[in-house]
Amino acid sequence: MDTKDSDRKGKTLGPRGGTETSHVRQSFSHGRSKSVTVEHKRKRVVVPKPGAAAASGAGQSPRNAMGQNLSDAEFERRLKAVEAAKAQEAERQAKEREAAEAREAELGRLRAEKDAAERAAREREIAEQRAAAAAEEAAAAESSAAAKAKPAARTPDAAPVDPAAAQAQAARAEAGRPVAQKKTGDRAPVEDKRTRLKGEDDRRRSGKLTIARATNEEGRQRSLAATRRRQERDKRRMMGAGGEREKIVRDVQVPDAITVQELANRMAERVAAVVKTLMQNGIMATQNQTIDADTAALIVEEFGHKVLRVSESDVEDVIVQASEEDQSNLEPRPPVVTIMGHVDHGKTSLLDAIRKTNVVSGEAGGITQHIGAYQVATEGGAKITFLDTPGHAAFTSMRARGAQVTDIVVLVVAADDSVMPQTIEAISHAKAAGVPMIVAINKIDKPGADPNKVRTQLLSHEIVVEGMGGEVLDVEVSAVTGKGLDTLLENIALQAELLDLKANPDRLAEGAVIEAKLDVGRGPVATVLVQKGTLRRGDIFVVGEQWGKVRALINDQGERVEEAAPSVPVEVLGLNGTPEAGDVLNVVDNESKAREIASYRERLSRDKRATLGSATTLDQLLAKAKADKDLRELPVVVKSDVQGSAEAIVQALEKLGTDEVRVRVLHSGVGAITESDVGLAEASNAPIIGFNVRANAPARESANQKGVEIRYYSIIYDLVDDVKAAASGLLSPEIREKFIGYAEILQVFKVSGVGKVAGCKVNEGVARRSAGVRLLRDNVVIHEGKLKTLKRFKDEVREVQAGQECGMAFEHYEDIREGDVIEIFETETVERQLA
Ligand code: GDP
């Protein structure tokens, strides 16, 4: 609209008295607008003064303006001007109507547009945070645009709208702007939308957990999150009325300690949710942190799952259960043999000789692989497994680790050297393990060989060979010439038959590690002697603190095999770490089980290392012996300075024994306490007694590590006294009974609330309330128990002396009669001493 025109109108159409006015709103481009007053004069009341006509101008009605003093030309001119103004006015009004209609249509469209956009935005919000954030941004941008358009929006009742502006709006709306258009007079929804978006955003962010949030805004946050979870849960439940989407309530195994992550896994919940729940319960824990069973149980319940409490040691239950043997499935298995003896008596030579001649299915002269054990066949076809690691150190350390692998010990004694210190040690070890022995008298080919001397010397160590009327099999052999080797094998087979060795091949395998190493090319490798079941490729197992999956099995011939039956040694590949010799291998159902057991064991051994030095002390033995009623034996290892004192000590200790307890000297010898002694002591849970000798450095170290107690003495009596005290502790205390009195029942009353009460007279000794009582009828005990009351006249008393009368009632017993006799006695426990 022309500004000049409006200016002129402003001047000429000012309000006057007696005029009708109306307001018209005019819009301009760039959002500007202006209110214009329109006047209609009906009647001229005041005659304008001369010259006023110029001032009233074109706005005056032609008739009104037709003053007498006006010329015709002037009148004509004014009339034209007025008509022109009228026409202009009519045109403008038509335009305004048009614009108003356009605006109405526009508003309608915009509103629809806006609704659609809002709906879309809401959907996006629910669906996805990012989309919603974008929507918010767009909304913000739009509302700033609306803010710019605000001047135009201030008076919504003003009808006219600049069509250009309206068109611009329409164009923008049609351009497909995704978000609600904020239009004139529609400010409030903008605000609503913004605040709502903001609120939602807050709530969304609350899913992100910060410590500050969790601690400071706990209540609010929990309620929001909880509400949403509950809503979701409800929704899911409703949707899954068919049962499909229903939340699965899991049985969650909760061990003594569990990491947050593992707990979340077991519940199949998100780790973050678990961490959050922990925080809500006041526990700050990251996903890798370990929480105790109580806390874990609480969390499991909070998530609505079922808690299955398992003690930590329960993780081993699978193994224990698997170990319980079904007797019906047992099949004979080959014996496992360890060769022991003094150094240079020919252990290695013997093992080699046996192997070369008899290796099972081995090509003669073929390259054999040392894997720590091998299997041979006798001429009769029986198989025998030899452990290729001679020496009692390996034997004992394995036993100490819980692997009783050996069935038979072959004791090698050189015929030219006879019984030597390590021979005796070997005997002690075999005896301690309770493994039968076969004596191989070696080097029989040597000129100075004297096998009978060997047999005789063995007698003094309680080894009575067959030739001397005993039961121990003995064979004369030569590792060099091969003489007697077959007989030795046959004897082993014979002994094995006597032992009736059996195992179930149809179960999850269990075995013992003979050797283990970290191979450069193959990773950790362990030679495992299968003891039960059959080990197969692909089996998942736990071995000591390690676990793994059998990648390959290699036999003693270096061949790959698919499986290994009981008593078969195989190299196992596929471990995640190197186990130790003596570790027990167990096949388990699945990897998680294997991991769980392995990590439990690792923890256990860590804990054990932390509390070292107390595994085998006399005191502990005592405690253990007391708890275990069957163990009435105190094992000891004795080392002394000279043979004489060693014998004296052993004799003195063995004399301490009675029918109930005995001191068992596992081994006695002369000289310093060695690692071998410590190993033996550890394997049998025995302390070591050193008489005028000390442990050497490695033995001290080893004893410290293994927690074996070493006691030093220099006076035999002290030593014997200590051991006696320890052994006495194994005796069960004696319970002695002391008779303290008799009372005779004179009369029997019935007292309401108490029952039958005996009116008695104490004939002998005293009657005591706390004592035990027996009811005798014709000198036959008919009841034994306790007193409920002991009354003298009306008072409850603790004691009643002989000659006095009293009232007595029995606990839980009513059948009392006149003339019965009550025997009163007390018991005392007496700690017994060995004589
Ligand atoms: P280990 O220390 O017990 O393993 O004994 P070895 O097997 O190393 O043997 C020690 C020595 O005795 C070696 O030189 C062997 O050659 C030798 N030897 C082993 N057995 C016999 C045998 O039966 N006869 C003879 N003459 N020598 C043997």
XYZ file of C-alpha atoms in Angstrom, residues 742-749 757-768 787 789-809 822 824:
44
model
C 19.245 -92.471 96.067
C 15.720 -91.524 96.936
C 12.658 -93.680 97.536
C 9.194 -92.734 96.392
C 6.821 -92.720 99.350
C 3.751 -91.367 97.687
C 2.581 -90.154 94.277
C 0.513 -86.970 93.906
C 4.856 -85.625 91.515
C 6.678 -88.147 93.683
C 6.919 -87.494 97.364
C 10.291 -89.003 98.242
C 12.825 -89.415 100.920
C 16.500 -89.157 100.084
C 18.065 -92.266 101.555
C 21.636 -91.816 100.501
C 23.870 -88.999 99.261
C 22.069 -85.998 97.810
C 19.374 -85.261 95.290
C 20.389 -82.511 92.901
C 14.180 -83.794 86.824
C 11.178 -80.068 89.682
C 12.845 -80.649 92.984
C 10.827 -79.258 95.848
C 11.367 -79.036 99.555
C 7.994 -78.257 101.099
C 6.684 -75.611 98.755
C 9.976 -74.232 97.559
C 11.981 -75.174 94.501
C 15.461 -76.133 95.729
C 18.716 -77.078 94.099
C 19.738 -79.781 96.465
C 18.207 -82.055 99.093
C 20.402 -83.839 101.574
C 20.105 -87.441 102.773
C 17.435 -88.052 105.351
C 15.186 -85.260 104.120
C 11.931 -85.520 102.260
C 11.281 -83.819 98.981
C 9.023 -83.682 95.924
C 10.318 -84.714 92.534
C 8.825 -84.742 89.065
C 15.231 -92.861 92.075
C 20.623 -89.652 91.058
